[in-house]
Amino acid sequence: MPIIAPSLLSANFLNLEADCKMLNESEADWYHLDVMDGRFVPNISFGPMLVEFFRKATTKTCDVHLMIVEPEKFAEQFKNAGADILSVHIEACPHLHRNIQQIKSLGMKAGVAINPHTPVSELSDVLADIDLVCMMSVNPGFGGQKFIPHTLEKIKELRKMIDERKLKVQIEIDGGVTLENASSIVAAGADVLVAGNTVFKSADPKNTISMLKQF
Ligand code: DX5
Ligand code: ZN
């Protein structure tokens, strides 16, 4: 059964309390929180302040996806805000290994996110040091985009790399996950499904989460 991580980016920001309540009552496993800075990605979302509110609203794992430059400047703030998992983008980190060490020394699980154009092989020398790979299946910046089919090949390649080395790294797929493509994503070897629009724009979000959980 995959871990389901609804992306709050697609929630109703005028009534977050209702959406948090729905998630807490649902089979969702994690809150996926998308932080954007308008520099690494062409959009701005929210920062540590909102993560802190989500932390107070749930006991579920807070999975924070940083789409920002210089994430080392903010790692501690996100820890203090209550992040359990902190992912940084490989493309934004010239000293990625140092970022991973920092996240772990702060007591969080460390994730590395990769854009659609970044080969899986670039993870080779940090794979043993991390807990999660957040593999982007759309170009980061916006919810509601279409899944890039080539991602399926990348999932298989990464699954093989992780299994061959007997590692416990989780593969999270982020962007364009739907009830139609979830089964092939899980079959390719994904452990975690992020879903924004599929959950929050559905007529019955709780039921949609249960359905995603069945794949
Ligand atoms: C995109 C974000 C995703 C996004 C997913 O930059 O990282 O987490 O919110 O939304 P959907 O599932 O609608 O593609
Ligand atoms: Zn994300």
Coordinates of N, CA and C and ligand atoms in Angstrom, one line a residue:
M1 N 0.8 -1.2 0.0 CA 0.0 0.0 0.0 C 0.9 1.3 0.0
P2 N 0.6 2.2 -0.9 CA 1.4 3.4 -0.9 C 1.1 4.3 0.2
I3 N 2.1 5.1 0.6 CA 1.8 6.2 1.5 C 1.2 7.3 0.7
I4 N 0.1 7.9 1.3 CA -0.6 9.0 0.5 C -0.3 10.3 1.2
A5 N 0.2 11.3 0.4 CA 0.7 12.6 0.9 C -0.1 13.7 0.2
P6 N -1.3 14.1 0.6 CA -2.0 15.1 -0.1 C -1.2 16.5 0.0
S7 N -1.1 17.2 -1.1 CA -0.4 18.5 -1.2 C -1.4 19.6 -0.8
L8 N -1.1 20.3 0.3 CA -2.0 21.3 0.8 C -2.0 22.6 -0.1
L9 N -1.1 22.6 -1.1 CA -1.1 23.7 -2.1 C -2.4 23.8 -2.8
S10 N -3.1 22.7 -2.9 CA -4.4 22.7 -3.6 C -5.6 22.8 -2.6
A11 N -5.3 23.1 -1.4 CA -6.4 23.2 -0.4 C -7.1 24.6 -0.5
N12 N -8.2 24.7 0.2 CA -8.9 26.0 0.2 C -8.3 26.9 1.3
F13 N -7.5 27.9 1.0 CA -6.8 28.7 2.0 C -7.7 29.6 2.8
L14 N -9.0 29.7 2.3 CA -9.9 30.5 3.1 C -10.6 29.6 4.2
N15 N -10.3 28.3 4.1 CA -10.9 27.4 5.1 C -10.0 26.2 5.3
L16 N -8.8 26.5 5.7 CA -7.8 25.4 5.9 C -8.2 24.5 7.0
E17 N -8.9 25.0 8.0 CA -9.3 24.2 9.1 C -10.2 23.0 8.7
A18 N -11.1 23.3 7.8 CA -11.9 22.2 7.3 C -11.1 21.2 6.5
D19 N -10.2 21.7 5.7 CA -9.4 20.7 4.9 C -8.5 19.9 5.8
C20 N -7.9 20.5 6.9 CA -7.1 19.7 7.8 C -7.9 18.7 8.5
K21 N -9.1 19.1 8.9 CA -10.0 18.1 9.6 C -10.3 16.9 8.7
M22 N -10.6 17.2 7.4 CA -10.9 16.2 6.4 C -9.7 15.2 6.3
L23 N -8.5 15.8 6.2 CA -7.3 15.0 6.1 C -7.1 14.1 7.3
N24 N -7.3 14.8 8.5 CA -7.0 14.0 9.7 C -8.0 12.8 9.9
E25 N -9.2 13.0 9.3 CA -10.2 11.9 9.4 C -10.0 10.9 8.3
S26 N -9.2 11.2 7.3 CA -9.0 10.4 6.2 C -7.8 9.4 6.4
E27 N -7.6 8.6 5.3 CA -6.5 7.6 5.4 C -5.2 8.2 4.9
A28 N -5.2 9.5 4.7 CA -3.9 10.2 4.3 C -2.9 9.9 5.4
D29 N -1.6 9.7 4.9 CA -0.5 9.4 5.9 C 0.3 10.6 6.2
W30 N 0.5 11.5 5.2 CA 1.4 12.6 5.5 C 0.7 13.9 5.0
Y31 N 1.1 15.0 5.5 CA 0.8 16.3 4.9 C 2.0 16.7 4.0
H32 N 1.8 16.9 2.7 CA 2.9 17.4 1.8 C 2.8 18.9 1.7
L33 N 3.8 19.6 2.2 CA 3.8 21.1 2.2 C 4.8 21.7 1.3
D34 N 4.3 22.4 0.3 CA 5.1 22.9 -0.8 C 5.6 24.4 -0.6
V35 N 6.8 24.5 -0.3 CA 7.4 25.9 -0.1 C 8.1 26.4 -1.3
M36 N 7.6 27.5 -1.8 CA 8.2 28.1 -3.1 C 8.6 29.6 -2.9
D37 N 9.8 29.9 -3.5 CA 10.4 31.2 -3.2 C 10.3 32.2 -4.3
G38 N 9.8 31.8 -5.5 CA 9.7 32.8 -6.6 C 11.1 33.0 -7.2
R39 N 12.1 32.2 -6.8 CA 13.4 32.2 -7.4 C 13.8 30.9 -8.0
F40 N 13.8 29.9 -7.2 CA 14.0 28.5 -7.7 C 12.9 28.1 -8.6
V41 N 11.7 28.5 -8.3 CA 10.5 28.2 -9.1 C 9.7 29.5 -9.4
P42 N 9.0 29.5 -10.5 CA 8.3 30.8 -10.8 C 7.0 30.9 -10.1
N43 N 7.0 30.7 -8.8 CA 5.8 30.9 -8.0 C 6.2 31.1 -6.6
I44 N 5.3 31.7 -5.8 CA 5.5 31.9 -4.3 C 4.4 31.2 -3.6
S45 N 4.7 30.4 -2.6 CA 3.6 29.8 -1.9 C 3.5 30.3 -0.4
F46 N 4.2 29.5 0.5 CA 4.2 29.9 1.9 C 5.5 29.4 2.5
G47 N 5.7 29.9 3.8 CA 6.9 29.6 4.5 C 6.7 28.9 5.8
P48 N 7.6 29.0 6.7 CA 7.6 28.3 8.0 C 6.3 28.7 8.9
M49 N 5.9 29.9 8.7 CA 4.7 30.3 9.6 C 3.5 29.4 9.3
L50 N 3.2 29.1 8.1 CA 2.1 28.2 7.8 C 2.4 26.8 8.2
V51 N 3.6 26.4 8.0 CA 4.0 25.0 8.4 C 3.7 24.8 9.9
E52 N 4.0 25.9 10.7 CA 3.7 25.8 12.1 C 2.2 25.6 12.4
F53 N 1.4 26.3 11.6 CA -0.1 26.1 11.8 C -0.5 24.7 11.4
F54 N 0.1 24.2 10.3 CA -0.3 22.8 9.9 C 0.2 21.8 11.0
R55 N 1.3 22.1 11.6 CA 1.9 21.2 12.6 C 0.9 21.1 13.8
K56 N 0.3 22.3 14.1 CA -0.7 22.3 15.3 C -2.0 21.7 14.9
A57 N -2.3 21.6 13.6 CA -3.5 21.0 13.1 C -3.5 19.5 13.0
T58 N -2.3 18.9 13.0 CA -2.3 17.5 12.8 C -1.2 16.7 13.6
T59 N -1.4 15.4 13.7 CA -0.3 14.6 14.3 C 0.3 13.8 13.2
K60 N -0.2 13.9 12.0 CA 0.4 13.2 10.8 C 1.8 13.8 10.5
T61 N 2.6 13.0 9.8 CA 3.9 13.5 9.4 C 3.8 14.7 8.5
C62 N 4.6 15.7 8.8 CA 4.7 16.9 8.0 C 5.9 16.8 7.1
D63 N 5.6 16.6 5.8 CA 6.6 16.4 4.8 C 6.8 17.7 4.0
V64 N 7.9 18.4 4.3 CA 8.1 19.7 3.7 C 9.0 19.7 2.5
H65 N 8.5 20.1 1.4 CA 9.2 20.1 0.1 C 9.6 21.5 -0.2
L66 N 10.9 21.8 0.0 CA 11.5 23.1 -0.3 C 11.9 23.3 -1.7
M67 N 11.2 24.3 -2.4 CA 11.5 24.6 -3.8 C 12.1 26.1 -3.7
I68 N 13.3 26.1 -3.0 CA 13.9 27.4 -2.7 C 15.4 27.3 -2.9
V69 N 16.0 28.5 -3.2 CA 17.5 28.6 -3.3 C 18.0 28.7 -1.8
E70 N 19.2 28.3 -1.6 CA 19.9 28.5 -0.3 C 19.0 27.9 0.9
P71 N 18.6 26.7 0.7 CA 17.7 26.1 1.8 C 18.4 26.1 3.1
E72 N 19.7 26.1 3.2 CA 20.4 26.0 4.4 C 20.1 27.2 5.4
K73 N 19.7 28.3 4.7 CA 19.3 29.5 5.5 C 18.0 29.3 6.3
F74 N 17.2 28.3 5.9 CA 15.9 28.2 6.5 C 15.6 26.8 7.2
A75 N 16.6 25.9 7.1 CA 16.4 24.5 7.6 C 16.0 24.6 9.1
E76 N 16.7 25.4 9.8 CA 16.4 25.4 11.3 C 15.0 26.0 11.6
Q77 N 14.6 27.0 10.8 CA 13.2 27.5 11.0 C 12.2 26.5 10.7
F78 N 12.4 25.6 9.7 CA 11.4 24.6 9.3 C 11.4 23.5 10.4
K79 N 12.6 23.2 11.0 CA 12.6 22.3 12.1 C 11.8 22.8 13.2
N80 N 12.0 24.1 13.6 CA 11.3 24.7 14.7 C 9.8 24.8 14.4
A81 N 9.4 24.9 13.1 CA 8.0 25.0 12.7 C 7.3 23.6 12.8
G82 N 8.2 22.6 12.9 CA 7.6 21.2 13.1 C 7.7 20.3 12.0
A83 N 8.6 20.6 11.0 CA 8.8 19.6 9.9 C 9.4 18.3 10.3
D84 N 8.8 17.2 9.8 CA 9.4 15.9 10.1 C 10.4 15.5 9.0
I85 N 10.0 15.8 7.8 CA 10.9 15.4 6.7 C 11.1 16.8 5.9
L86 N 12.4 17.0 5.6 CA 12.7 18.2 4.8 C 13.4 17.8 3.6
S87 N 12.8 18.2 2.4 CA 13.5 17.9 1.1 C 14.0 19.1 0.5
V88 N 15.2 19.0 -0.1 CA 15.8 20.1 -0.8 C 16.0 19.7 -2.2
H89 N 16.1 20.6 -3.2 CA 16.3 20.3 -4.6 C 17.8 20.1 -4.9
I90 N 18.1 19.1 -5.6 CA 19.5 18.8 -6.0 C 20.0 20.0 -6.9
E91 N 19.1 20.6 -7.7 CA 19.4 21.6 -8.6 C 19.7 22.9 -7.9
A92 N 19.3 23.0 -6.6 CA 19.4 24.3 -5.9 C 20.6 24.2 -4.9
C93 N 21.3 23.1 -4.8 CA 22.3 22.8 -3.8 C 23.6 22.4 -4.3
P94 N 24.5 23.4 -4.5 CA 25.9 23.0 -4.9 C 26.6 22.2 -3.9
H95 N 26.2 22.3 -2.6 CA 26.8 21.5 -1.5 C 25.8 20.6 -0.9
L96 N 25.2 19.8 -1.8 CA 24.1 19.0 -1.3 C 24.4 18.1 -0.1
H97 N 25.6 17.5 -0.1 CA 25.9 16.6 1.0 C 25.9 17.4 2.4
R98 N 26.3 18.7 2.3 CA 26.3 19.5 3.5 C 24.8 19.8 3.9
N99 N 24.0 20.0 2.9 CA 22.6 20.3 3.3 C 21.9 19.0 3.9
I100 N 22.3 17.9 3.5 CA 21.8 16.6 4.0 C 22.2 16.5 5.5
Q101 N 23.5 16.7 5.7 CA 24.1 16.6 7.0 C 23.4 17.6 8.0
Q102 N 23.1 18.8 7.5 CA 22.5 19.8 8.3 C 21.0 19.4 8.7
I103 N 20.3 18.9 7.7 CA 18.9 18.5 8.0 C 18.9 17.3 9.0
K104 N 19.8 16.4 8.9 CA 19.8 15.3 9.8 C 20.3 15.7 11.2
S105 N 21.3 16.6 11.2 CA 21.7 17.0 12.5 C 20.7 17.8 13.3
L106 N 19.8 18.4 12.5 CA 18.6 19.1 13.2 C 17.6 18.2 13.7
G107 N 17.7 16.9 13.3 CA 16.8 15.9 13.8 C 15.6 15.6 12.9
M108 N 15.7 16.0 11.6 CA 14.7 15.7 10.6 C 15.1 14.6 9.7
K109 N 14.2 14.0 9.0 CA 14.5 13.1 7.9 C 14.9 13.9 6.7
A110 N 15.9 13.4 5.9 CA 16.4 14.2 4.8 C 15.9 13.7 3.5
G111 N 15.3 14.6 2.7 CA 14.9 14.2 1.3 C 15.6 15.0 0.3
V112 N 15.8 14.4 -0.9 CA 16.3 15.1 -2.0 C 15.3 15.1 -3.2
A113 N 15.0 16.3 -3.7 CA 14.0 16.4 -4.8 C 14.8 16.5 -6.1
I114 N 14.3 15.9 -7.1 CA 14.9 16.0 -8.4 C 13.9 16.4 -9.5
N115 N 14.3 17.4 -10.3 CA 13.4 17.9 -11.4 C 13.3 16.8 -12.5
P116 N 12.4 17.0 -13.4 CA 12.2 16.0 -14.5 C 13.5 15.8 -15.4
H117 N 14.3 16.9 -15.5 CA 15.4 16.8 -16.4 C 16.7 16.2 -15.7
T118 N 16.6 16.0 -14.4 CA 17.8 15.5 -13.7 C 17.8 14.0 -13.6
P119 N 18.9 13.4 -14.1 CA 19.0 11.9 -14.2 C 19.1 11.3 -12.7
V120 N 18.5 10.2 -12.6 CA 18.5 9.4 -11.3 C 20.0 9.2 -10.9
S121 N 20.9 9.0 -11.9 CA 22.3 8.7 -11.5 C 22.9 9.8 -10.7
E122 N 22.4 11.0 -10.7 CA 23.0 12.1 -9.9 C 22.8 11.9 -8.4
L123 N 21.9 10.9 -8.1 CA 21.7 10.7 -6.7 C 22.7 9.6 -6.1
S124 N 23.4 9.0 -7.0 CA 24.2 7.9 -6.6 C 25.1 8.1 -5.3
D125 N 25.7 9.2 -5.2 CA 26.7 9.4 -4.1 C 26.1 9.9 -2.9
V126 N 24.8 10.2 -2.9 CA 24.1 10.6 -1.6 C 23.0 9.6 -1.2
L127 N 22.7 8.6 -2.0 CA 21.6 7.8 -1.8 C 21.6 7.1 -0.4
A128 N 22.8 6.7 0.0 CA 23.0 6.0 1.3 C 22.7 6.9 2.5
D129 N 22.8 8.2 2.2 CA 22.7 9.2 3.3 C 21.3 9.8 3.5
I130 N 20.3 9.4 2.6 CA 19.0 10.1 2.7 C 17.9 9.1 3.0
D131 N 16.7 9.7 3.3 CA 15.6 8.9 3.7 C 14.6 8.9 2.6
L132 N 14.6 9.9 1.7 CA 13.5 10.0 0.7 C 14.1 10.7 -0.6
V133 N 13.6 10.2 -1.7 CA 13.8 10.9 -3.0 C 12.4 11.5 -3.4
C134 N 12.3 12.8 -3.5 CA 11.1 13.3 -4.1 C 11.3 13.5 -5.6
M135 N 10.7 12.6 -6.3 CA 10.9 12.7 -7.8 C 9.8 13.5 -8.4
M136 N 10.2 14.6 -9.0 CA 9.2 15.4 -9.6 C 8.7 14.8 -11.0
S137 N 7.4 14.7 -11.1 CA 6.8 14.2 -12.3 C 6.1 15.3 -13.1
V138 N 6.4 16.5 -12.7 CA 6.0 17.7 -13.4 C 7.1 18.7 -13.1
N139 N 7.2 19.8 -13.8 CA 8.1 20.9 -13.5 C 7.6 21.6 -12.3
P140 N 8.4 21.7 -11.2 CA 7.9 22.3 -10.0 C 7.4 23.7 -10.1
G141 N 6.5 24.1 -9.3 CA 6.0 25.5 -9.3 C 4.5 25.6 -9.2
F142 N 3.8 24.6 -9.7 CA 2.3 24.7 -9.7 C 1.7 23.4 -9.5
G143 N 0.5 23.4 -8.9 CA -0.3 22.2 -8.8 C -1.1 22.0 -10.1
G144 N -1.7 20.9 -10.3 CA -2.6 20.7 -11.4 C -2.0 20.5 -12.8
Q145 N -0.7 20.1 -12.8 CA -0.1 19.9 -14.1 C -0.2 18.4 -14.5
K146 N 0.2 18.1 -15.8 CA 0.1 16.8 -16.3 C 1.3 16.0 -16.0
F147 N 1.1 14.8 -15.6 CA 2.2 13.8 -15.3 C 3.1 13.6 -16.5
I148 N 4.4 13.6 -16.4 CA 5.3 13.4 -17.5 C 5.6 11.9 -17.5
P149 N 5.2 11.2 -18.6 CA 5.2 9.7 -18.6 C 6.6 9.1 -18.5
H150 N 7.7 9.9 -18.9 CA 9.1 9.3 -18.8 C 9.4 9.1 -17.3
T151 N 8.7 9.7 -16.4 CA 9.0 9.5 -15.0 C 8.9 8.0 -14.6
L152 N 8.1 7.2 -15.3 CA 7.9 5.8 -15.0 C 9.3 5.1 -15.1
E153 N 10.0 5.4 -16.2 CA 11.3 4.8 -16.4 C 12.3 5.2 -15.3
K154 N 12.2 6.5 -14.9 CA 13.1 6.9 -13.8 C 12.8 6.2 -12.5
I155 N 11.5 6.0 -12.2 CA 11.1 5.3 -11.0 C 11.8 3.9 -11.0
K156 N 11.6 3.2 -12.1 CA 12.2 1.8 -12.2 C 13.7 1.8 -12.0
E157 N 14.3 2.8 -12.6 CA 15.8 2.9 -12.4 C 16.2 3.1 -11.0
L158 N 15.5 4.0 -10.3 CA 15.8 4.4 -8.9 C 15.5 3.2 -8.0
R159 N 14.4 2.5 -8.3 CA 14.0 1.4 -7.5 C 15.1 0.3 -7.5
K160 N 15.6 0.1 -8.7 CA 16.7 -0.9 -8.9 C 17.9 -0.5 -8.1
M161 N 18.3 0.8 -8.2 CA 19.5 1.3 -7.5 C 19.3 1.1 -6.0
I162 N 18.1 1.4 -5.4 CA 17.9 1.3 -4.0 C 17.9 -0.1 -3.6
D163 N 17.2 -1.0 -4.3 CA 17.1 -2.4 -3.9 C 18.5 -3.1 -4.0
E164 N 19.2 -2.8 -5.1 CA 20.5 -3.5 -5.3 C 21.5 -3.1 -4.1
R165 N 21.3 -1.9 -3.6 CA 22.2 -1.5 -2.4 C 21.5 -1.8 -1.1
K166 N 20.4 -2.4 -1.1 CA 19.6 -2.8 0.1 C 19.4 -1.6 1.0
L167 N 19.0 -0.5 0.4 CA 18.7 0.7 1.2 C 17.2 0.8 1.5
K168 N 16.9 1.7 2.4 CA 15.5 1.9 2.8 C 14.9 3.2 2.3
V169 N 15.6 3.8 1.4 CA 15.1 5.2 0.9 C 13.7 5.0 0.2
Q170 N 12.9 6.0 0.6 CA 11.5 5.9 0.0 C 11.5 6.8 -1.3
I171 N 10.7 6.3 -2.3 CA 10.5 7.0 -3.5 C 9.2 7.7 -3.5
E172 N 9.2 9.0 -3.5 CA 8.0 9.8 -3.5 C 7.8 10.4 -4.9
I173 N 6.6 10.3 -5.4 CA 6.3 10.9 -6.8 C 5.4 12.1 -6.6
D174 N 5.8 13.2 -7.2 CA 5.2 14.5 -6.9 C 4.8 15.2 -8.2
G175 N 3.5 15.2 -8.5 CA 3.0 16.0 -9.6 C 2.2 15.2 -10.6
G176 N 0.9 15.6 -10.8 CA 0.1 15.0 -11.8 C -0.3 13.6 -11.5
V177 N -0.3 13.2 -10.2 CA -0.8 11.8 -9.8 C -2.3 11.8 -9.8
T178 N -2.9 10.8 -10.5 CA -4.3 10.7 -10.6 C -4.8 9.3 -10.3
L179 N -6.1 9.1 -10.2 CA -6.6 7.7 -10.0 C -6.3 6.9 -11.2
E180 N -6.1 7.5 -12.4 CA -5.8 6.7 -13.6 C -4.4 6.2 -13.7
N181 N -3.4 7.1 -13.2 CA -2.0 6.7 -13.4 C -1.4 6.1 -12.1
A182 N -2.1 6.2 -11.0 CA -1.5 5.8 -9.7 C -1.0 4.3 -9.7
S183 N -1.8 3.4 -10.4 CA -1.4 2.0 -10.3 C -0.1 1.8 -11.1
S184 N 0.1 2.4 -12.2 CA 1.4 2.2 -12.9 C 2.6 2.9 -12.2
I185 N 2.3 3.9 -11.4 CA 3.4 4.6 -10.7 C 3.8 3.7 -9.5
V186 N 2.8 3.1 -8.9 CA 3.1 2.1 -7.8 C 3.8 0.9 -8.3
A187 N 3.3 0.4 -9.4 CA 3.9 -0.8 -10.0 C 5.4 -0.6 -10.4
A188 N 5.7 0.7 -10.8 CA 7.1 1.0 -11.2 C 8.0 1.0 -10.0
G189 N 7.4 1.1 -8.8 CA 8.3 1.1 -7.6 C 8.2 2.2 -6.6
A190 N 7.1 3.1 -6.8 CA 7.0 4.2 -5.9 C 6.5 3.8 -4.5
D191 N 6.9 4.5 -3.5 CA 6.4 4.2 -2.1 C 5.4 5.3 -1.7
V192 N 5.6 6.5 -2.1 CA 4.7 7.6 -1.6 C 4.1 8.3 -2.8
L193 N 2.8 8.6 -2.8 CA 2.1 9.4 -3.8 C 1.7 10.7 -3.2
V194 N 2.2 11.8 -3.8 CA 1.7 13.1 -3.5 C 0.5 13.4 -4.4
A195 N -0.5 14.0 -3.9 CA -1.7 14.3 -4.8 C -2.3 15.6 -4.3
G196 N -2.3 16.6 -5.1 CA -2.9 17.9 -4.8 C -4.3 18.0 -5.4
N197 N -4.3 18.3 -6.7 CA -5.6 18.5 -7.3 C -6.5 17.2 -7.3
T198 N -5.9 16.1 -7.5 CA -6.7 14.8 -7.5 C -7.5 14.7 -6.2
V199 N -6.9 15.1 -5.1 CA -7.6 15.0 -3.8 C -8.5 16.2 -3.6
F200 N -8.0 17.4 -3.7 CA -8.8 18.6 -3.2 C -9.8 19.0 -4.2
K201 N -9.7 18.7 -5.5 CA -10.7 19.1 -6.5 C -11.7 18.0 -6.7
S202 N -11.6 16.9 -6.0 CA -12.5 15.8 -6.2 C -13.8 16.0 -5.4
A203 N -14.9 15.4 -5.8 CA -16.2 15.6 -5.1 C -16.2 15.0 -3.7
D204 N -15.4 14.0 -3.5 CA -15.3 13.3 -2.2 C -13.9 13.0 -1.9
P205 N -13.1 14.0 -1.4 CA -11.7 13.9 -1.1 C -11.3 12.7 -0.3
K206 N -12.1 12.5 0.8 CA -11.8 11.3 1.7 C -11.8 10.0 0.9
N207 N -12.8 9.9 0.1 CA -12.9 8.6 -0.6 C -11.8 8.5 -1.7
T208 N -11.5 9.7 -2.3 CA -10.4 9.7 -3.3 C -9.1 9.2 -2.6
I209 N -8.8 9.7 -1.4 CA -7.6 9.2 -0.6 C -7.7 7.7 -0.4
S210 N -8.8 7.2 0.0 CA -9.0 5.8 0.2 C -8.7 5.0 -1.1
M211 N -9.2 5.6 -2.2 CA -9.0 4.9 -3.5 C -7.5 4.9 -3.9
L212 N -6.8 6.0 -3.6 CA -5.4 6.1 -3.9 C -4.6 5.0 -3.1
K213 N -5.1 4.9 -1.9 CA -4.4 4.0 -0.9 C -4.5 2.5 -1.4
Q214 N -5.5 2.2 -2.2 CA -5.7 0.8 -2.6 C -4.7 0.3 -3.7
F215 N -4.0 1.3 -4.3 CA -3.1 0.8 -5.4 C -1.8 0.1 -4.9
Ligands
DX5_1 C1 4.5 21.2 -7.5 C2 4.4 20.7 -6.1 C3 3.4 19.6 -6.0 C4 2.0 19.9 -6.4 C5 1.3 18.7 -6.7 O1 5.6 22.1 -7.6 O2 5.6 20.2 -5.6 O3 3.5 19.0 -4.7 O4 1.4 20.6 -5.4 O5 0.0 19.0 -7.1 P1 -0.8 18.1 -8.2 O6 -1.0 16.8 -7.5 O7 -2.1 18.8 -8.4 O8 0.1 18.0 -9.4
ZN2 ZN 5.7 19.0 -3.7

